[in-house]
Short mmCIF file of C-alpha atoms in Angstrom, two decimals:
data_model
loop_
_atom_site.label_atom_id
_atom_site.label_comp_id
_atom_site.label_asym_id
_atom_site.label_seq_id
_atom_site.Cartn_x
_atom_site.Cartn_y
_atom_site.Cartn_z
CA UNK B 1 24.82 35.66 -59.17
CA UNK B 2 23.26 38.85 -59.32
CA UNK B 3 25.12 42.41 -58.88
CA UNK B 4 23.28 43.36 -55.77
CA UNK B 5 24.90 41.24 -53.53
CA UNK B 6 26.79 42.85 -51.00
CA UNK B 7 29.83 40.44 -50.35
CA UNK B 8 30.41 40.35 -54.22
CA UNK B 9 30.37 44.12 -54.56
CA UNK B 10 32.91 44.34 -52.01
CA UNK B 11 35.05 42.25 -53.29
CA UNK B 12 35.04 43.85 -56.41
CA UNK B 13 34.75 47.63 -55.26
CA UNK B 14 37.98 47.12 -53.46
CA UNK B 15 39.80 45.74 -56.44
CA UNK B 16 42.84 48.30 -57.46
CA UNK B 17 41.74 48.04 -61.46
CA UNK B 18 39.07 49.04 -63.16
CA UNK B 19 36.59 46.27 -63.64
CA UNK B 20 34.33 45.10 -66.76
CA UNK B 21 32.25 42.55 -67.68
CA UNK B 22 32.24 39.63 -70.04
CA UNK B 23 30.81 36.81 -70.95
CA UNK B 24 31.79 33.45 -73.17
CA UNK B 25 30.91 29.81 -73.99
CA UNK B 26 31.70 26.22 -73.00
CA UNK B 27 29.92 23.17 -74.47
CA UNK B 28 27.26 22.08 -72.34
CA UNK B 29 27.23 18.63 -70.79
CA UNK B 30 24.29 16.28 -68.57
CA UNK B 31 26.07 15.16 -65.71
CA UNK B 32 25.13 14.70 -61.81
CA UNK B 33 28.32 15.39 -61.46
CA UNK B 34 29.94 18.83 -61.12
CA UNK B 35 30.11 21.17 -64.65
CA UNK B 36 32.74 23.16 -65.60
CA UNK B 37 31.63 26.92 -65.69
CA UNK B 38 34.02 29.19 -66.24
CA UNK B 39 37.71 27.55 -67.98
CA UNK B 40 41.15 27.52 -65.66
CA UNK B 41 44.23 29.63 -67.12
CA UNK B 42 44.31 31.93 -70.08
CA UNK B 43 41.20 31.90 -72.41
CA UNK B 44 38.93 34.20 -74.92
CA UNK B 45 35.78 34.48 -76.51
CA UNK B 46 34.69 32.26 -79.58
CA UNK B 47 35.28 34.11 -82.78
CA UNK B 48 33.40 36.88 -82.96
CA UNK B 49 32.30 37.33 -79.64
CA UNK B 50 32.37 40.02 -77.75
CA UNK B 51 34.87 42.05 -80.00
CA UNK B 52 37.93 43.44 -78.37
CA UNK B 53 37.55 41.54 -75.37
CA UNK B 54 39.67 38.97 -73.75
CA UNK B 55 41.58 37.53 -73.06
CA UNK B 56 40.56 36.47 -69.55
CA UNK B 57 42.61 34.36 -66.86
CA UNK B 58 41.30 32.13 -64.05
CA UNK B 59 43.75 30.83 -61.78
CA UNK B 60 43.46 28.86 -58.60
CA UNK B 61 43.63 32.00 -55.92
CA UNK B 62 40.84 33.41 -57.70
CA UNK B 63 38.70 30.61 -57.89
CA UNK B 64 38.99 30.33 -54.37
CA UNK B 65 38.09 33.97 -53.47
CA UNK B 66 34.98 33.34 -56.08
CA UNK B 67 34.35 30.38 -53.60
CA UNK B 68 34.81 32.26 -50.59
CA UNK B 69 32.31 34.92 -51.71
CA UNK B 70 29.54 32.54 -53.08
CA UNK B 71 29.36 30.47 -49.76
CA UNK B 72 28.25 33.55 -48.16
CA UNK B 73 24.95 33.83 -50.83
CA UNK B 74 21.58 32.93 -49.52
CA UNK B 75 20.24 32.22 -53.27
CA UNK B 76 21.42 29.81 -55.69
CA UNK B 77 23.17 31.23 -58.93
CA UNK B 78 20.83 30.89 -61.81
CA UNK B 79 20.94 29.79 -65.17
CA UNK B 80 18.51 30.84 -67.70
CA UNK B 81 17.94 31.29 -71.58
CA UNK B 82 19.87 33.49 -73.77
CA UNK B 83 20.97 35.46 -70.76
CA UNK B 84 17.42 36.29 -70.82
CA UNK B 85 17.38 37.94 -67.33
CA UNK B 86 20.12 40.55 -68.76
CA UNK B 87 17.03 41.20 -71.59
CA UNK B 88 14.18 41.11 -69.82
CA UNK B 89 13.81 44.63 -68.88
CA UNK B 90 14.23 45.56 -72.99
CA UNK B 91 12.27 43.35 -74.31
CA UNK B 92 9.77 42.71 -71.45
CA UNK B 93 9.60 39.14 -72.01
CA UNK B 94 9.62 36.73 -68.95
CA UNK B 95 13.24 35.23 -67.49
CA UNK B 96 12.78 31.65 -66.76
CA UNK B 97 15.18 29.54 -64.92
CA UNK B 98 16.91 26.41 -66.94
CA UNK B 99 19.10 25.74 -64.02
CA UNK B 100 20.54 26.14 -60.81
CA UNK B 101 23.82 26.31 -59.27
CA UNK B 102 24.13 25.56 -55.76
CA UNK B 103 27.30 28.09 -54.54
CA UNK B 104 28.39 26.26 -51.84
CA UNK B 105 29.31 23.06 -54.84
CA UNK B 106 31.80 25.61 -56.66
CA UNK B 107 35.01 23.20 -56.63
CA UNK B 108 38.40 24.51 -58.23
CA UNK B 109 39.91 21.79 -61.14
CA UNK B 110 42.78 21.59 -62.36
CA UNK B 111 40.68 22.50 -65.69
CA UNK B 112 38.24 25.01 -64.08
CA UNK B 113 36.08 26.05 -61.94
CA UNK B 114 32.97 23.84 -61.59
CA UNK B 115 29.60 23.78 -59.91
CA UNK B 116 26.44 21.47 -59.00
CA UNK B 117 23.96 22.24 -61.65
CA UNK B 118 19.75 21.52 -60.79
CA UNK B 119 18.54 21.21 -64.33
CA UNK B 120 14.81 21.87 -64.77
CA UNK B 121 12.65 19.28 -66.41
CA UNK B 122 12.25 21.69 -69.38
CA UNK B 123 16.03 22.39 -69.51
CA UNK B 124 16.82 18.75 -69.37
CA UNK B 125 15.17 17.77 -72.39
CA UNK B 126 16.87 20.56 -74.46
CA UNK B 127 20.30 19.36 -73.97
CA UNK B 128 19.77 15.71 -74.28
CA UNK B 129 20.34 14.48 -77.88
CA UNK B 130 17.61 12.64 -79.19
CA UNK B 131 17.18 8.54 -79.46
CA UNK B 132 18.66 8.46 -82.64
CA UNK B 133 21.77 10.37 -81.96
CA UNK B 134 19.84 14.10 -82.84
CA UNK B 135 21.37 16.79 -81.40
CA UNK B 136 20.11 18.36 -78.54
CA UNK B 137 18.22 22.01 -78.62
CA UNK B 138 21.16 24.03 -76.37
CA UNK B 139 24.89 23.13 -77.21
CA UNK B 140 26.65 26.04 -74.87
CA UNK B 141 26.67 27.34 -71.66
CA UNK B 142 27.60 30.83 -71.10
CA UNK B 143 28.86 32.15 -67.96
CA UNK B 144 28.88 36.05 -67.15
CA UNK B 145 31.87 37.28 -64.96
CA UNK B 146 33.16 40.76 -63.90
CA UNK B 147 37.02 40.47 -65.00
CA UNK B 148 40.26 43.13 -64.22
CA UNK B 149 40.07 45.22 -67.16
CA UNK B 150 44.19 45.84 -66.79
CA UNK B 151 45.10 42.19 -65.95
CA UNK B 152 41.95 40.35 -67.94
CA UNK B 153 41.66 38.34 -64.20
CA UNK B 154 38.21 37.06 -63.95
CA UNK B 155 36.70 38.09 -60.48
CA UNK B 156 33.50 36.79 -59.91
CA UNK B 157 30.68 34.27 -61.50
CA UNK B 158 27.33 36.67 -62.10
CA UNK B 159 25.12 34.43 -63.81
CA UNK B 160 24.86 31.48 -66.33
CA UNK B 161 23.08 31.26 -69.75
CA UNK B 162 22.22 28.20 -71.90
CA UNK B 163 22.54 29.44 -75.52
CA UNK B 164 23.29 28.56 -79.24
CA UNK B 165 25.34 31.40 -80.07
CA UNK B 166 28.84 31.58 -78.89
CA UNK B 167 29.19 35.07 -80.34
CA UNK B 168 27.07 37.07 -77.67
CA UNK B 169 25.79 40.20 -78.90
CA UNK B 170 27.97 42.89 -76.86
CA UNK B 171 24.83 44.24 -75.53
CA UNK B 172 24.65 41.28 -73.00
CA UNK B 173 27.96 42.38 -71.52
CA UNK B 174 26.93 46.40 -71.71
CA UNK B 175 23.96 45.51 -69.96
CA UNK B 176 25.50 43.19 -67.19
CA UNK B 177 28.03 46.10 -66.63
CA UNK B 178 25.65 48.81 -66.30
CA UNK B 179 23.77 46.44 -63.88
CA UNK B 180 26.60 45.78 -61.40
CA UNK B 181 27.79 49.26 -61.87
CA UNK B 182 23.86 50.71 -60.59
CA UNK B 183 24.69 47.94 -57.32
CA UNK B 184 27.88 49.20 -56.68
CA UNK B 185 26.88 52.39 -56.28
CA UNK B 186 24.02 51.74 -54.36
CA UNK B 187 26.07 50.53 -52.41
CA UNK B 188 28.94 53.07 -52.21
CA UNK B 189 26.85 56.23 -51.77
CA UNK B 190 29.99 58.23 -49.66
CA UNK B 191 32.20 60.00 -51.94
CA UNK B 192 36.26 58.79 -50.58
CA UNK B 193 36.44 62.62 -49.65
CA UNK B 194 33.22 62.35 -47.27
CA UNK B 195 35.40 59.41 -45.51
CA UNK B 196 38.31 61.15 -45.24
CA UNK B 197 36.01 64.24 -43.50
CA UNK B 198 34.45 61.38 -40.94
CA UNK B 199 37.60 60.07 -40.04
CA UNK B 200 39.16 63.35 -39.02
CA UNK B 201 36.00 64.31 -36.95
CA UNK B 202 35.76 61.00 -35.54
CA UNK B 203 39.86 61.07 -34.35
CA UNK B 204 38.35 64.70 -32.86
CA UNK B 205 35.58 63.57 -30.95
CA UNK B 206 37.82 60.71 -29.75
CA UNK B 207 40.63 63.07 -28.51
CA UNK B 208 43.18 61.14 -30.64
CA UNK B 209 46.45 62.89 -31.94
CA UNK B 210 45.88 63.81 -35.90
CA UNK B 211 48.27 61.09 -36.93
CA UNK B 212 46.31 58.26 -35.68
CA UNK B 213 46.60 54.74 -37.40
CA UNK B 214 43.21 52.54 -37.99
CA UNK B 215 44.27 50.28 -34.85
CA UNK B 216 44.51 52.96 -32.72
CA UNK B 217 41.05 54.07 -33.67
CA UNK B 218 39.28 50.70 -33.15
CA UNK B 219 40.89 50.47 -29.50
CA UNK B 220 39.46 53.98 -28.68
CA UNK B 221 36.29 53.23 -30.01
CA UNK B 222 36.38 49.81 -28.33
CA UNK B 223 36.95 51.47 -24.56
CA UNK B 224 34.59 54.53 -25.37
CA UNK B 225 31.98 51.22 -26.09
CA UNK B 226 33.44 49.21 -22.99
CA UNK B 227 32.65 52.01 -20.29
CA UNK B 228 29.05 52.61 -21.66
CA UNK B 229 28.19 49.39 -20.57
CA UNK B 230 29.73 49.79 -17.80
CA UNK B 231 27.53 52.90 -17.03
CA UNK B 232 24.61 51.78 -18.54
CA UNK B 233 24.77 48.64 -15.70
CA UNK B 234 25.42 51.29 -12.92
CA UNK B 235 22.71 53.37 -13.86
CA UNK B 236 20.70 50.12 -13.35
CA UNK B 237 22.38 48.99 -10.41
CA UNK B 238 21.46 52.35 -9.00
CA UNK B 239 18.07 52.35 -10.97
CA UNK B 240 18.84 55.97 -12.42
CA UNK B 241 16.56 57.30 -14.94
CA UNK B 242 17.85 57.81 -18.56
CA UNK B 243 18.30 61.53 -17.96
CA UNK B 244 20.53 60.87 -14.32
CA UNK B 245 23.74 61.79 -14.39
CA UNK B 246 25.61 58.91 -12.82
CA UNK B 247 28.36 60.30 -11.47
CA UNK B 248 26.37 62.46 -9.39
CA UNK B 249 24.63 59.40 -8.37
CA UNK B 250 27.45 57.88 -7.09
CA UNK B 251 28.96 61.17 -5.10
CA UNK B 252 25.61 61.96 -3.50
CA UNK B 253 25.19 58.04 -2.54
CA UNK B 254 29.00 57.78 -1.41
CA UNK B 255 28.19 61.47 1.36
CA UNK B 256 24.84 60.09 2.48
CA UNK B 257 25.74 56.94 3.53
CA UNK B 258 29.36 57.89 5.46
CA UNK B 259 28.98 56.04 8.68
CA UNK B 260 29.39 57.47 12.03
CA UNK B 261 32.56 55.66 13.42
CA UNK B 262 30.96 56.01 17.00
CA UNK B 263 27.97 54.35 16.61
CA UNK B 264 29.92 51.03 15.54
CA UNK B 265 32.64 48.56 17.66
CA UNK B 266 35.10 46.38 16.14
CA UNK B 267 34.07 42.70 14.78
CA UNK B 268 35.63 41.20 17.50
CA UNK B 269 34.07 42.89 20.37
CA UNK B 270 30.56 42.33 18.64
CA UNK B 271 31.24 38.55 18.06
CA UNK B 272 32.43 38.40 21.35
CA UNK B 273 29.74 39.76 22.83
CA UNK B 274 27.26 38.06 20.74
CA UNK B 275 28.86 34.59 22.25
CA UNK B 276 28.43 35.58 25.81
CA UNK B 277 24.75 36.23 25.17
CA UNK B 278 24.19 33.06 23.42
CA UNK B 279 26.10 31.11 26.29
CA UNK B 280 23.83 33.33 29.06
CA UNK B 281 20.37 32.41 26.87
CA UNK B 282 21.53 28.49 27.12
CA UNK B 283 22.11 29.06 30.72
CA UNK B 284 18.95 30.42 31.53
CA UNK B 285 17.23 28.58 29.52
CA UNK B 286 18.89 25.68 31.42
CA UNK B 287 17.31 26.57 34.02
CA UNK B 288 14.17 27.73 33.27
CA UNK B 289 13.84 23.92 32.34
CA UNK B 290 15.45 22.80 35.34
CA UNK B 291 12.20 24.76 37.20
CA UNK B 292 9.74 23.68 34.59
CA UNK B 293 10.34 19.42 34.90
CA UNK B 294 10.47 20.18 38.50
CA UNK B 295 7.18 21.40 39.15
CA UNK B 296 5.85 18.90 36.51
CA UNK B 297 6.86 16.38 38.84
CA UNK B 298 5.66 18.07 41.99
CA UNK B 299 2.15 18.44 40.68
CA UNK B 300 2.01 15.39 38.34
CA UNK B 301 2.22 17.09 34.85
CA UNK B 302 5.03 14.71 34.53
CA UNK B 303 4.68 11.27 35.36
CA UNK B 304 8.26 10.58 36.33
CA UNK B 305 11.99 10.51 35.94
CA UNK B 306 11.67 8.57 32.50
CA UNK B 307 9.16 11.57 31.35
CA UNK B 308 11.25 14.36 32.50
CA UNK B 309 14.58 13.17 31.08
CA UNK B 310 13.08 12.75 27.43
CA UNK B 311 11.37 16.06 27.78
CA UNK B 312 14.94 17.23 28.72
CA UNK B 313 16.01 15.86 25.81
CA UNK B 314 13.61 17.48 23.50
CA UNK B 315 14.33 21.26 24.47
CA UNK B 316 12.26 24.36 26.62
CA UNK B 317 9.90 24.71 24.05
CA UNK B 318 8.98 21.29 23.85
CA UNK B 319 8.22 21.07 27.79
CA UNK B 320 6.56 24.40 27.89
CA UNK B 321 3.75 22.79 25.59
CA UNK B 322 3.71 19.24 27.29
CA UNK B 323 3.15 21.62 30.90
CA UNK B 324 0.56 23.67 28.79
CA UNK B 325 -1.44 21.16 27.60
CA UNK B 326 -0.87 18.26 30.89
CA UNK B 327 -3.09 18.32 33.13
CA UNK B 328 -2.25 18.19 36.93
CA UNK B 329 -3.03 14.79 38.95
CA UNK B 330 -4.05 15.95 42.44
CA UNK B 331 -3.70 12.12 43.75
CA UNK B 332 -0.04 12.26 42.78
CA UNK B 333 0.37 15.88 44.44
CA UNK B 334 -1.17 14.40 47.82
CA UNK B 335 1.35 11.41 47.00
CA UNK B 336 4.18 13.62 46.28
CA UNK B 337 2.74 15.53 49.64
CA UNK B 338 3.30 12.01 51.60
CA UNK B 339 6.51 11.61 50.67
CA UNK B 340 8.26 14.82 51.53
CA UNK B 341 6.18 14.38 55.13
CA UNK B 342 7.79 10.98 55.47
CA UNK B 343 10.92 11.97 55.39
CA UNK B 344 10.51 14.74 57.40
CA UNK B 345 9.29 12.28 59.93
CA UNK B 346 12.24 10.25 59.49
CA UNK B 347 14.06 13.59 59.84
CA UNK B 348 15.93 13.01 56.60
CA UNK B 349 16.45 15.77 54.24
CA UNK B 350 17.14 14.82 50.75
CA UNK B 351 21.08 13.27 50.99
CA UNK B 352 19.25 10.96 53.08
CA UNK B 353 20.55 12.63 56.62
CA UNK B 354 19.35 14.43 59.36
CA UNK B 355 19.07 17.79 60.45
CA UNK B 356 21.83 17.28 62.89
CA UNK B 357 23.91 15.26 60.64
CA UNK B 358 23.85 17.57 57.77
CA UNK B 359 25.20 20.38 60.40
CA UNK B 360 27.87 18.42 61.70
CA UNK B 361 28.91 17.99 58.07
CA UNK B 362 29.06 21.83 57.21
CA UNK B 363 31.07 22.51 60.63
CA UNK B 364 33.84 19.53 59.52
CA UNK B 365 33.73 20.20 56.01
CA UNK B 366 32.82 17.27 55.19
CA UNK B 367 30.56 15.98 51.95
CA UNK B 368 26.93 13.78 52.68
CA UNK B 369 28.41 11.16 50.57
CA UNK B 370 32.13 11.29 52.98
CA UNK B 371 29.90 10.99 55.74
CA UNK B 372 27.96 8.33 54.96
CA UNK B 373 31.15 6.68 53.94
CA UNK B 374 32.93 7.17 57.25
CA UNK B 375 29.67 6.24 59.57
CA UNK B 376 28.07 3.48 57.56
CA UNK B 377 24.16 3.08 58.53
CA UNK B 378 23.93 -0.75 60.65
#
């Protein structure tokens, strides 16, 4: 793992001790199974290695936070030769890859912590022992960790190295120190005064009380967010430009628009009303087609009682365009014409009485059809 990575620096920036670097050795194995990089419980350098440091303790809980913060890499943790990428800027030589580790693979053992390692072709020839039982080219793997300089805890996995020589120069762990110490403060450019300094201003500019815990400031900050959105969707409700003051807005829209009480009448008079005039516009329209089917059958636009009831049935508007476009049928005006002169003749009106008849019903109150009834025709 490199030192630049953010969720590993602040994991170990917000560690109470102060923190160092170190690396050691475990015997390198060929396996598509998981390796064991870095060893569980108390352990130290080889002889020699790394003088005056160690010893170093891995236990489960932090294995698990080393887990937690490699799941969140988007690169796999590399191995390479002789912790040549620690080198490389010194001696300006190249820093190939023998290996990979995929991050999301670290698994906590009972014996260690262990990872998924991607051997390169190159890498996989140089630790397999030869046909006849030779030994391979690399024996060790070397992990390099950042570790609790009080409590020896290790707290992170940087990198990996194959190598031959279990006592690592101390210039590998100088170097991998001064490395994650550039990150972290690359990282941590605010001096802890400068916070302090924010925090007060930003409790001022909230209009908090100077004792004010960290919860207290998140809620503040969370309403002062809340109601710009809330004005950011009126001022597009009431398509304001950026420089509008809303609340303006909203007082000047709230004056101008106070209705005049006078001009208005209550919902019930206006549904009312609006029944009556739907009731009157059946009526009359009613009628109008009462008058329309009429004439249609007085001057032959309609051919008879069968035509005039389905017309009836299909509305004013329907019958105002059959009378448009029908034309009149002058035979069956003149026999329309012989009709109503029949009957005249006959002196029957249209109840089928006479003149006289239809008088002597309106002086005895009587109905056509109660007179008919009472002075059946022989």
């Amino acid at each position: 793992m490199t030192t630049s990575n953010p969720t590993q620096i602040a994991a170990l920036s917000s560690h109470p001790g102060a923190v160092h670097v170190a690396a050691c050795a475990l015997r390198v194995a060929l396996t598509d199974d998981l390796t064991r990089l870095i060893p569980a419980g108390r352990f130290e350098a080889p002889r020699g290695a790394l003088s005056g440091a160690g010893p170093w303790f891995l236990s489960e809980s932090n294995a698990r936070a080393i887990m937690a913060g490699a799941s969140a890499r988007s690169t796999d943790i590399v191995i390479d030769y002789e912790h040549q990428t620690l080198l490389a800027e010194q001696n300006g030589k190249p820093a190939p890859a023998s290996g990979w580790i995929d991050p999301r693979s670290l698994e906590w053992r009972d014996d260690g912590l262990y990872g998924r390692v991607r051997w390169t072709a190159a890498a996989k020839k140089s630790i397999t022992p030869g046909p006849d039982g030779e030994p391979p080219e690399y024996l060790y793997l070397s992990p390099v960790f950042p570790y609790d300089a009080e409590t020896g805890e290790v707290l992170d996995l940087l990198h990996v190295a194959l190598t031959n020589t279990p006592a690592i120069d101390t210039a590998v762990a100088t170097l991998a120190a001064a490395r994650m110490a550039a990150a972290r403060s690359a990282t941590t450019t605010a001096k802890p005064e400068d916070t302090d300094v924010k925090r007060e201003d930003l409790i001022q500019m909230l209009g908090l009380e100077p004792v004010t815990t960290d919860k207290q400031i998140e809620q503040a900050l969370a309403a002062l967010k809340a109601g710009a959105a809330q004005t950011n969707k009126l001022r597009e409700t009431l398509q304001l430009a950026d420089d509008a003051d809303p609340v303006a807005a909203v007082a000047a829209l709230k004056a101008g628009t106070k209705p005049d009480m006078s001009q208005y009448v209550p919902r019930a008079v206006f549904d009312e009303t609006n029944q009556q005039l739907a009731a009157l516009k059946a009526g009359s329209e009613t009628a109008e087609l009462d008058t329309l089917i009429e004439t249609g059958l007085q001057d032959g636009r309609i051919a008879g009682k069968a035509t005039a009831d389905w017309l009836r049935t299909q509305g004013l508007a329907a019958c105002r365009a059959h009378m448009k476009d029908a034309p009149a049928l002058p035979a069956f005006q003149e026999q329309q014409k012989g009709r109503v002169d029949t009957e005249k003749d006959k002196g029957q009106g249209k109840d089928g009485l006479s003149a006289e008849e239809l008088a002597v019903c309106k002086s005895m109150g009587l109905t056509p059809e109660a007179y008919r009834k009472a002075n059946p025709v022989e």
